[in-house]
Coordinates of C-alpha atoms in Angstrom, one line a residue:
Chain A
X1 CA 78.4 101.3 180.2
X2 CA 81.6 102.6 181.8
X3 CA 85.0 103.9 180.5
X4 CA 86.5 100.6 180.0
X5 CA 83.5 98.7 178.7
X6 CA 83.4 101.7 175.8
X7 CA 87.0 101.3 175.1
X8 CA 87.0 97.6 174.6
X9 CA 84.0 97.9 172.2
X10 CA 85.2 100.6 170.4
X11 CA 88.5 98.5 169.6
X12 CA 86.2 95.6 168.8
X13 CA 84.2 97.9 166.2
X14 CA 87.5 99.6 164.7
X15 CA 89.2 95.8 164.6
X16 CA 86.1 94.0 162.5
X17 CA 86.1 97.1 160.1
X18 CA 89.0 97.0 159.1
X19 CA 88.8 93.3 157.7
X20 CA 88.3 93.8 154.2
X21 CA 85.5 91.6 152.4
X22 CA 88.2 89.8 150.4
X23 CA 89.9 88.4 153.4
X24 CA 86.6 86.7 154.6
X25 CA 85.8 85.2 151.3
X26 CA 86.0 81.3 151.1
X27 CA 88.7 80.6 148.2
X28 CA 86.9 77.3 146.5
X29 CA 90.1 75.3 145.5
X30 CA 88.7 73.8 142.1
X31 CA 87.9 77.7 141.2
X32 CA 91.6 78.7 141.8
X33 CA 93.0 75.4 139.9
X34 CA 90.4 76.0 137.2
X35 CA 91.9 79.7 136.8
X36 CA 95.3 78.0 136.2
X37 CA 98.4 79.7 135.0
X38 CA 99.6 80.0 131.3
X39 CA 103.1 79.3 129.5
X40 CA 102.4 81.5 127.3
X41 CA 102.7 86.1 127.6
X42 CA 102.1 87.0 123.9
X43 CA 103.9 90.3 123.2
X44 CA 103.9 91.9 120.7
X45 CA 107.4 93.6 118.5
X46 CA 106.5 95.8 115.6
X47 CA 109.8 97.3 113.6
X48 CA 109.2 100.9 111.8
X49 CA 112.2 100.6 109.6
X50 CA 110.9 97.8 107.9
X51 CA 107.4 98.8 107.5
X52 CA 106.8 100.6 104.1
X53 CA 103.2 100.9 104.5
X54 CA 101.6 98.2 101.8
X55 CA 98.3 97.9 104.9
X56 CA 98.4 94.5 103.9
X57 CA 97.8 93.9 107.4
X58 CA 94.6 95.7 107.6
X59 CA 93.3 94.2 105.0
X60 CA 94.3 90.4 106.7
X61 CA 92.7 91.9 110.2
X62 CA 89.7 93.2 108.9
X63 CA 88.9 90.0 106.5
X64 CA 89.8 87.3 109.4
X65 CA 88.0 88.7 112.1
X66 CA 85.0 90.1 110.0
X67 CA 85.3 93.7 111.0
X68 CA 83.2 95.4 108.3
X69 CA 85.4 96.0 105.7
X70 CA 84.3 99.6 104.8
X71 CA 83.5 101.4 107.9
X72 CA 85.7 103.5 109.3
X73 CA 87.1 101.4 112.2
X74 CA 89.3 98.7 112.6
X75 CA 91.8 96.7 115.1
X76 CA 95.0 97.4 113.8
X77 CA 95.9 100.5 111.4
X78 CA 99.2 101.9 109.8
X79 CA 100.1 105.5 110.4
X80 CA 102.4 107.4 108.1
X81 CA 104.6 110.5 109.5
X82 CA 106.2 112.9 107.5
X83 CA 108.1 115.3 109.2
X84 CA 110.0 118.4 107.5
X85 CA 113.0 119.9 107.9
X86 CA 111.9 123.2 109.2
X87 CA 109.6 121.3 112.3
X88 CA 106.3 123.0 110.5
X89 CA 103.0 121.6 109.4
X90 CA 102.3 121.6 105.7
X91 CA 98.9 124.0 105.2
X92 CA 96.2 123.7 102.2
X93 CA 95.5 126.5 101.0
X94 CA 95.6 128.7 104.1
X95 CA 93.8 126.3 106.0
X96 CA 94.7 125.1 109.5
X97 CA 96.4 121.4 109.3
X98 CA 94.2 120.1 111.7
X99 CA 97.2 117.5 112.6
X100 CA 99.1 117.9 116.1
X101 CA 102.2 119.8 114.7
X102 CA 102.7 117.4 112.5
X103 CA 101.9 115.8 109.3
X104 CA 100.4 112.6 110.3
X105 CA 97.9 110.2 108.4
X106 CA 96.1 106.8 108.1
X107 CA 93.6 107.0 105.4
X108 CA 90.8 104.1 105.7
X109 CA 93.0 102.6 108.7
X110 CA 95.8 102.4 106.0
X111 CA 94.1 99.4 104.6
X112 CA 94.7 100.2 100.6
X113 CA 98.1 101.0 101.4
X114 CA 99.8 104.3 100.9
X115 CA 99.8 104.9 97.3
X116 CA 100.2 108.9 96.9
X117 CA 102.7 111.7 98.6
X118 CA 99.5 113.4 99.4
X119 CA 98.7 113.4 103.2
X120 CA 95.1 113.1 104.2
X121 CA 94.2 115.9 106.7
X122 CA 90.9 114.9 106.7
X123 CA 87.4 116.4 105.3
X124 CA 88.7 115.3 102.2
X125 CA 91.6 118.0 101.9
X126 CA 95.4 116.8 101.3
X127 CA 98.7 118.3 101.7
X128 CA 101.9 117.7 100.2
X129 CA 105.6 117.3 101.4
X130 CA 108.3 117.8 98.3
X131 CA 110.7 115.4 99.0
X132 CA 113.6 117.8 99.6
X133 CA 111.6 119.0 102.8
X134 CA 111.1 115.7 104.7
X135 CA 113.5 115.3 107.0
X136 CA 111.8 112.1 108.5
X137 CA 109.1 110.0 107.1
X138 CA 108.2 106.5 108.0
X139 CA 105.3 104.5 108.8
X140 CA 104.0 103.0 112.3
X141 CA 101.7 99.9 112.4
X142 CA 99.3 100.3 115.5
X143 CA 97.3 97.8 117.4
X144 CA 96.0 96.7 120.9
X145 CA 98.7 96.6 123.2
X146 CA 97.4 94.1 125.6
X147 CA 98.6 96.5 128.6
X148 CA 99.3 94.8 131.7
X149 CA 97.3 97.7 133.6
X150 CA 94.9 97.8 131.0
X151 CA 92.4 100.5 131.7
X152 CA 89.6 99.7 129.5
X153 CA 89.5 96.3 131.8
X154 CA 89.5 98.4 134.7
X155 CA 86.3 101.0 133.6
X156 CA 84.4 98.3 132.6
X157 CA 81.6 98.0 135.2
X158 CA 80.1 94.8 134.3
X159 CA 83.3 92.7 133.7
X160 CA 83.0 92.2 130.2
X161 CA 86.1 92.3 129.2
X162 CA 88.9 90.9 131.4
X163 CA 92.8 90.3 130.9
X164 CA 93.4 86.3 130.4
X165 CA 96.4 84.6 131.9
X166 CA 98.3 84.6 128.6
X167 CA 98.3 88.2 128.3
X168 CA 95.3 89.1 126.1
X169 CA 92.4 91.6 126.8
X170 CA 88.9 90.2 125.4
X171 CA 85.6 91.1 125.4
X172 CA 82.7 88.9 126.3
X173 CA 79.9 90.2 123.5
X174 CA 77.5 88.6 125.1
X175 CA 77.9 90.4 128.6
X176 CA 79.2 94.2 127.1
X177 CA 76.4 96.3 127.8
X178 CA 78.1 98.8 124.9
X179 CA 78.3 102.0 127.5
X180 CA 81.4 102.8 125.9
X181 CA 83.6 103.8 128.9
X182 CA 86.5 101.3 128.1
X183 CA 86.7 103.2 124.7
X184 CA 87.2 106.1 126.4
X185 CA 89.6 104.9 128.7
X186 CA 91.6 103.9 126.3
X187 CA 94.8 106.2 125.7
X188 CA 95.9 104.4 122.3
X189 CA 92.1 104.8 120.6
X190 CA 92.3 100.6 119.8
X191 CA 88.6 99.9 121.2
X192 CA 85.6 100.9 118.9
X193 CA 82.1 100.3 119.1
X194 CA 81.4 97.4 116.6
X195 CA 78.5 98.8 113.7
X196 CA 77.2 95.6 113.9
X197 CA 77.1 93.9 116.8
X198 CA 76.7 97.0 119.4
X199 CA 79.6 95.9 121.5
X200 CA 83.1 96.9 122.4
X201 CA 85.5 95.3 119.8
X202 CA 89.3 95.4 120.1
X203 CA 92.3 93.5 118.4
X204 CA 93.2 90.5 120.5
X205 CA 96.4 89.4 119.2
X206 CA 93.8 87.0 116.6
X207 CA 93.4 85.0 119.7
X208 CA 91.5 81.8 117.4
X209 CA 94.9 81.9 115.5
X210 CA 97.9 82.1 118.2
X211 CA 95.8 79.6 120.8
X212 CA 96.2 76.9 118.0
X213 CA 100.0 78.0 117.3
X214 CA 99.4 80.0 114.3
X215 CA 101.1 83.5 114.1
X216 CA 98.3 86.8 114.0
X217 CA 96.7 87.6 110.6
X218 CA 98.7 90.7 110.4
X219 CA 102.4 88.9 110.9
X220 CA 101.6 86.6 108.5
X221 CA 100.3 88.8 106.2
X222 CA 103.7 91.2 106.8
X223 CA 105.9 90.4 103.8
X224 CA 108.7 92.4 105.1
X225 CA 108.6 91.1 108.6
X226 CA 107.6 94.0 109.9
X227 CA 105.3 92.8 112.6
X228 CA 106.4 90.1 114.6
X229 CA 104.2 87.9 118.0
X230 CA 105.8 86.1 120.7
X231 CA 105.9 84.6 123.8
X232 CA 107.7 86.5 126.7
X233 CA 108.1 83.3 128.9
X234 CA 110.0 81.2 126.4
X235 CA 113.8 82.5 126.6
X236 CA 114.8 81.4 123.1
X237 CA 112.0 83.3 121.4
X238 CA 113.5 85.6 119.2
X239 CA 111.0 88.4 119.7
X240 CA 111.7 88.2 123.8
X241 CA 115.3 88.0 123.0
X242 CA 114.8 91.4 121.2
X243 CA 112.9 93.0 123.9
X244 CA 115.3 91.7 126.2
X245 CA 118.9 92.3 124.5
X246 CA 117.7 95.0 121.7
X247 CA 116.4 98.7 122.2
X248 CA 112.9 98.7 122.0
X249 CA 110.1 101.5 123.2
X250 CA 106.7 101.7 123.9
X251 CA 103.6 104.0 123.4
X252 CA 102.5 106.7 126.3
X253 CA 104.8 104.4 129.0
X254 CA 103.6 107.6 130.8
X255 CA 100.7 106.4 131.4
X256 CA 102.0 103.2 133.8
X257 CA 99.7 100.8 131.6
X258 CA 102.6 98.7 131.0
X259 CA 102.0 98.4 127.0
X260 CA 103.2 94.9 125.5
X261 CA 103.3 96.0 122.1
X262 CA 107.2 96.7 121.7
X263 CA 108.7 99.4 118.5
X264 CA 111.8 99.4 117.2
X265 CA 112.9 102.6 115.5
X266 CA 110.1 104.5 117.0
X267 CA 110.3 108.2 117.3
X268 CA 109.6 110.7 119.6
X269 CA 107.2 112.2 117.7
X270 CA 105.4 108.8 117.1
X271 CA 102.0 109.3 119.8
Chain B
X1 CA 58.5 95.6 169.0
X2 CA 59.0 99.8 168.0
X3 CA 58.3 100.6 164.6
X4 CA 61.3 102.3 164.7
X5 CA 63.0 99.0 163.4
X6 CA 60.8 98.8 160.5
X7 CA 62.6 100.6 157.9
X8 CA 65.7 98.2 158.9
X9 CA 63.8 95.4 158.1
X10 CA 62.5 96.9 154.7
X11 CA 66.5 97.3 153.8
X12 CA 67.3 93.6 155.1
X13 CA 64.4 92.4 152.5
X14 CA 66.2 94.4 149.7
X15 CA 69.5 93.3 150.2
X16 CA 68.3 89.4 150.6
X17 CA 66.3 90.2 147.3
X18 CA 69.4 91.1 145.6
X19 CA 71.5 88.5 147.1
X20 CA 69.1 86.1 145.5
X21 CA 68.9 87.6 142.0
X22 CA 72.4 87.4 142.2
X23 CA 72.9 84.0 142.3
X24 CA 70.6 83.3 139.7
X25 CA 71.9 86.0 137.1
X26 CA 75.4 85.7 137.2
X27 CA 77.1 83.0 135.5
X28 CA 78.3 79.8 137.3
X29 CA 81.8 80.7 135.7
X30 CA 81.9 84.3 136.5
X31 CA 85.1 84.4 138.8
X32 CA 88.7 85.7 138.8
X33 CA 91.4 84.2 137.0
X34 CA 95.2 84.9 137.2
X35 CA 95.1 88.8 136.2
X36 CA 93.3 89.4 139.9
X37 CA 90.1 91.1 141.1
X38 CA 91.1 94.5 138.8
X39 CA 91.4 92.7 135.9
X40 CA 90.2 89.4 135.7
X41 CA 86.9 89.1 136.3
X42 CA 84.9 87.6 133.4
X43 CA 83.1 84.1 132.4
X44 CA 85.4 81.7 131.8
X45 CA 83.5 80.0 129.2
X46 CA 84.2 83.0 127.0
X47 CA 87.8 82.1 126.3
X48 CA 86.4 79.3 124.5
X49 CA 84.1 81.4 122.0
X50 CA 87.1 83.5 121.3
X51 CA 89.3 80.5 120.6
X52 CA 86.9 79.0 118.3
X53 CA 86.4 81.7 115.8
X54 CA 87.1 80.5 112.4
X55 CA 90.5 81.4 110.6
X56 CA 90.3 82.4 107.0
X57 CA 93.4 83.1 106.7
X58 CA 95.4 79.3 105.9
X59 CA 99.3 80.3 105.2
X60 CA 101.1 79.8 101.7
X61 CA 102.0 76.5 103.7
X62 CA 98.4 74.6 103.0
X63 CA 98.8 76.3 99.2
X64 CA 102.1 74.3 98.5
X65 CA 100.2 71.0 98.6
X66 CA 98.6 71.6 95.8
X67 CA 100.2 74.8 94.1
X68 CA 103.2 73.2 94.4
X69 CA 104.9 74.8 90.9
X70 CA 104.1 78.5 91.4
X71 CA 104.7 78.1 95.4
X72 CA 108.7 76.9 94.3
X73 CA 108.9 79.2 91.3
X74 CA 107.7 82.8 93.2
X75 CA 110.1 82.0 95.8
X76 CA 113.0 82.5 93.5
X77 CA 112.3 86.3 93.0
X78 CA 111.8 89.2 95.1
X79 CA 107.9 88.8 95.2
X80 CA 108.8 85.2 97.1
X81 CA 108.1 87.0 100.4
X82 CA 104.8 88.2 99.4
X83 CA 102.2 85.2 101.3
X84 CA 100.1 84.2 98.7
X85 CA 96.5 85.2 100.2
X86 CA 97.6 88.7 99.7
X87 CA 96.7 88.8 96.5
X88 CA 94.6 85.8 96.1
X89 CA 92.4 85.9 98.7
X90 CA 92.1 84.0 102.4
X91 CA 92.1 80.2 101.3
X92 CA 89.0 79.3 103.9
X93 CA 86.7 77.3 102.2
X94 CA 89.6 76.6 98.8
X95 CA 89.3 73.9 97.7
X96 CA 85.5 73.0 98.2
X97 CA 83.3 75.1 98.6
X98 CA 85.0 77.9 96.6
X99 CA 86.4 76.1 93.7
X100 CA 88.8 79.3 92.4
X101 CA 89.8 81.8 94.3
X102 CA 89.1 85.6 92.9
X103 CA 92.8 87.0 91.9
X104 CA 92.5 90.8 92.9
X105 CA 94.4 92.2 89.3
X106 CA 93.7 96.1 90.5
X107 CA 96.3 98.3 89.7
X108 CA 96.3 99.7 93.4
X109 CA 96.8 96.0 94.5
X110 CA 100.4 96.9 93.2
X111 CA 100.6 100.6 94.2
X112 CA 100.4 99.1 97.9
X113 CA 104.3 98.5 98.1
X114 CA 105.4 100.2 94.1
X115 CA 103.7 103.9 94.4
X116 CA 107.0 105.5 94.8
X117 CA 107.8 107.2 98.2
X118 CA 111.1 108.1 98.9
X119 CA 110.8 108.1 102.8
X120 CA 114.3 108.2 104.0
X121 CA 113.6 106.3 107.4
X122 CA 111.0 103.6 105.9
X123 CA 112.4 100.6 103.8
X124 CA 109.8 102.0 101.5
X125 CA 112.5 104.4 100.4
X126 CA 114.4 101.1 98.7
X127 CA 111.5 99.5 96.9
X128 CA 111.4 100.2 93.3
X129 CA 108.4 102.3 92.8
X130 CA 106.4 103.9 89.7
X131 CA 104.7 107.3 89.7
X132 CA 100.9 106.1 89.0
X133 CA 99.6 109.0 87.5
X134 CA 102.3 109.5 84.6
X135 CA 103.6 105.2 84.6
X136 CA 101.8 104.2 81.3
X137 CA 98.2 103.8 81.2
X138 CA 96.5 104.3 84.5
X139 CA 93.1 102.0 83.7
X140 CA 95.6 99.3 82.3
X141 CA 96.5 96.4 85.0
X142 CA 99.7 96.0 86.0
X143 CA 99.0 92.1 85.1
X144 CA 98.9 93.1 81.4
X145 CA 103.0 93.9 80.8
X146 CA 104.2 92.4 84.2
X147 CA 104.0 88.9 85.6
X148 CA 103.6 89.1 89.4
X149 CA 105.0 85.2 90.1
X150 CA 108.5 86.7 87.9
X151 CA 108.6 90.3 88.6
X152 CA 111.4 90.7 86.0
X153 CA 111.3 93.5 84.0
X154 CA 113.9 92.2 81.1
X155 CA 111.9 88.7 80.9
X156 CA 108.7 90.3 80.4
X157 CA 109.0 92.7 77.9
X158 CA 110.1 90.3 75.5
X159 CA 107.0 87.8 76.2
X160 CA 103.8 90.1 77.1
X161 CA 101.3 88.1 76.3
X162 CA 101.8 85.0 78.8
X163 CA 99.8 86.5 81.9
X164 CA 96.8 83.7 82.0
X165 CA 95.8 85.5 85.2
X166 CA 95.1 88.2 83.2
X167 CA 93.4 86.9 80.5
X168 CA 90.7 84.7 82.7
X169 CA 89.6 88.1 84.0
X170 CA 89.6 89.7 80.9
X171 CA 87.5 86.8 78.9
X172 CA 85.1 87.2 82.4
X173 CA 84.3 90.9 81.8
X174 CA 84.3 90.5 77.9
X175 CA 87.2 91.9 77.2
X176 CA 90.5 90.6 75.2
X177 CA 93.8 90.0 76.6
X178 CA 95.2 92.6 74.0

């Protein structure tokens, strides 16, 4: 082999390398029809001012998609914040508040309501806020937000749960191999390992219910209109023309998960 | 041929052994859709199982039809925004195979939205509320003095006794209405 010979083969070498596998791969037109696009983004818009923390909603989510209805996990949850005037925790007793400076709660998922001043801090202690303290107090509905980057999706190593084209993350129960990594790659704490079924279980925006043009069990359940659904790629919905015209925030945007659950009112010290 | 190659071959059989696994383990509808090789692989056909989960919860719509009286009357109080299947129940299998629905007449049914919280940045703040521990008698339901479909406080008081919600529970456990 001489100089040139080596050269030419080198460059040959370097050139076939850097093909990636996806570029050689035959794209089947029927597959690429079959995956389709959707007119439909479901987004989410929950409102904190109206909220007042009845967990009506809970109780909906848990009884229509048979999430057992008295362990401690569930798809969507209502948190309560009370925050004092002085910036401080509340303590029990001398005891640490084992809250992240500050007095937070969602006892049972917030599913019988919040019926009592009293804030959970776990272990079965409470503290209380006297009213003339509070300087903020409201309550904040959680739930999957069907990130556009969603990282559980991207953990999963067996592509069990996937992103569809309208916008919703699902699992596949009968592929999850329950390893758990998506609920730890989860920075909002949604995903949970079902008791039951040994799988990865998440809210999906009651996907039986908006596929067939119903709203979610929590919205409908929502006396005060708290929670709303809607579709991003219709123009006159009114929940895109709020995220579109109105101030609205998102959890952890720091994150770059693109979140499509949308708050209005939130607060800084919402997490 | 030098034995040197033979290892190579033992990796070619391995790799066509997978190969040919493969396509016999994974699904004929395992492929990407529209979120891209990140995020959308998954079988297609589970969409379907997800869209075919059964709803429970029906909508005070499908109650009207038959419930036609109490659906117009609630809706000219306050309690009008409360869905009906709140406190009744989900409506799956009503009428049919569940002839009545079970009314849920606990006191902390109530306490949901009336506990009294006077949370200045929460609509809560504006709901009239009761303190549960010193309102009345804690065991007694809130069904016994108030009528849920007419939450009026003047009307009821003077007619305390017309809550036949109440007394079908009651005459269930063997209690009376009074």
């Amino acid at each position: 082999m001489d100089r040139r010979d080596f050269l030419k083969r080198t460059i040959t070498i370097i050139a076939g390398a850097a093909i990636p596998a996806s570029a050689l791969e035959f794209i089947d037109p029927k597959r690429l029809l079959a995956a389709g696009s959707s007119d439909y983004k479901w987004v989410f818009l929950a409102d904190t001012q109206k909220c007042v923390g009845c967990g009506f909603c809970v109780k909906a989510c848990k009884l229509e998609n048979e999430v057992p209805y008295d362990a401690d996990v569930s798809r969507t949850w209502v948190e309560r914040y009370v925050i004092c005037k002085d910036g401080k925790m509340r303590v029990e007793n001398g005891m640490p508040n084992p809250g992240f400076g500050i007095n937070a709660d969602s006892p049972k998922a917030g599913r019988d309501g919040f019926t009592t001043p009293q804030i959970d801090i776990g272990e079965g202690r409470h503290v209380e806020v006297k009213e003339e303290d509070i300087s903020k107090a409201f309550f904040v509905p959680k739930l999957c937000n069907q990130c556009d980057n969603p990282p559980c999706v991207q953990v999963c190593p067996v592509g069990a749960t996937y992103k569809t084209a309208d916008g919703v993350v699902l699992v596949d129960r009968s592929w999850c191999i329950g390893c758990g990594y998506c609920i730890m790659g989860c920075p909002y704490g949604v995903r949970f390992f079902h008791p039951l079924l040994k799988v990865a279980e998440k809210c999906n925006f009651c996907y039986h219910r908006i596929t067939k043009g119903m709203k979610t069990a929590c919205v409908q359940s929502c006396p005060f209109g708290a929670r709303q659904i809607g579709n991003l790629k219709d123009p006159n919905d009114p929940v895109t023309r709020t995220i579109m015209y109105g101030r609205v925030g998102v959890l952890k945007s720091e994150y770059g998960t693109k979140p499509q659950v949308y708050y209005l009112a939130l607060d800084r010290e919402v997490r | 041929m030098s034995h040197v190659w033979r290892p190579l071959f033992v990796a070619l059989a391995l790799v066509a052994g997978i190969l040919i696994f493969r396509t016999f383990y994974v699904p004929k509808d395992f492929g990407v859709g529209e979120a891209g090789y990140m995020y959308g692989w998954h079988n297609f056909t589970n969409e379907k199982f997800w869209k075919e989960i059964k709803v429970k919860y029906q909508g005070s719509g499908q109650c009207k039809e038959c419930h036609r009286e109490n659906f117009t009357s609630i809706q000219k109080t306050p309690h009008g925004i409360i869905p009906c299947e709140n406190c009744h129940g989900p409506g799956v299998g009503h009428p049919g195979k569940i002839a009545k629905l079970p009314i849920d007449v606990n006191r902390l049914l109530c306490l949901r939205c009336h506990a009294i919280l006077k949370y200045p940045n929460s609509d809560r703040g504006k709901i009239r509320g009761i303190d549960p521990a010193t309102h009345q008698d804690p065991n007694v339901e809130c069904v016994t003095c108030h009528d849920p479909h007419n939450p009026n406080l003047g009307v009821l008081k003077k007619s305390p006794q017309r809550f036949p919600v109440y007394e079908q529970e009651s005459k269930k456990e063997g209690r009376t209405a009074k």
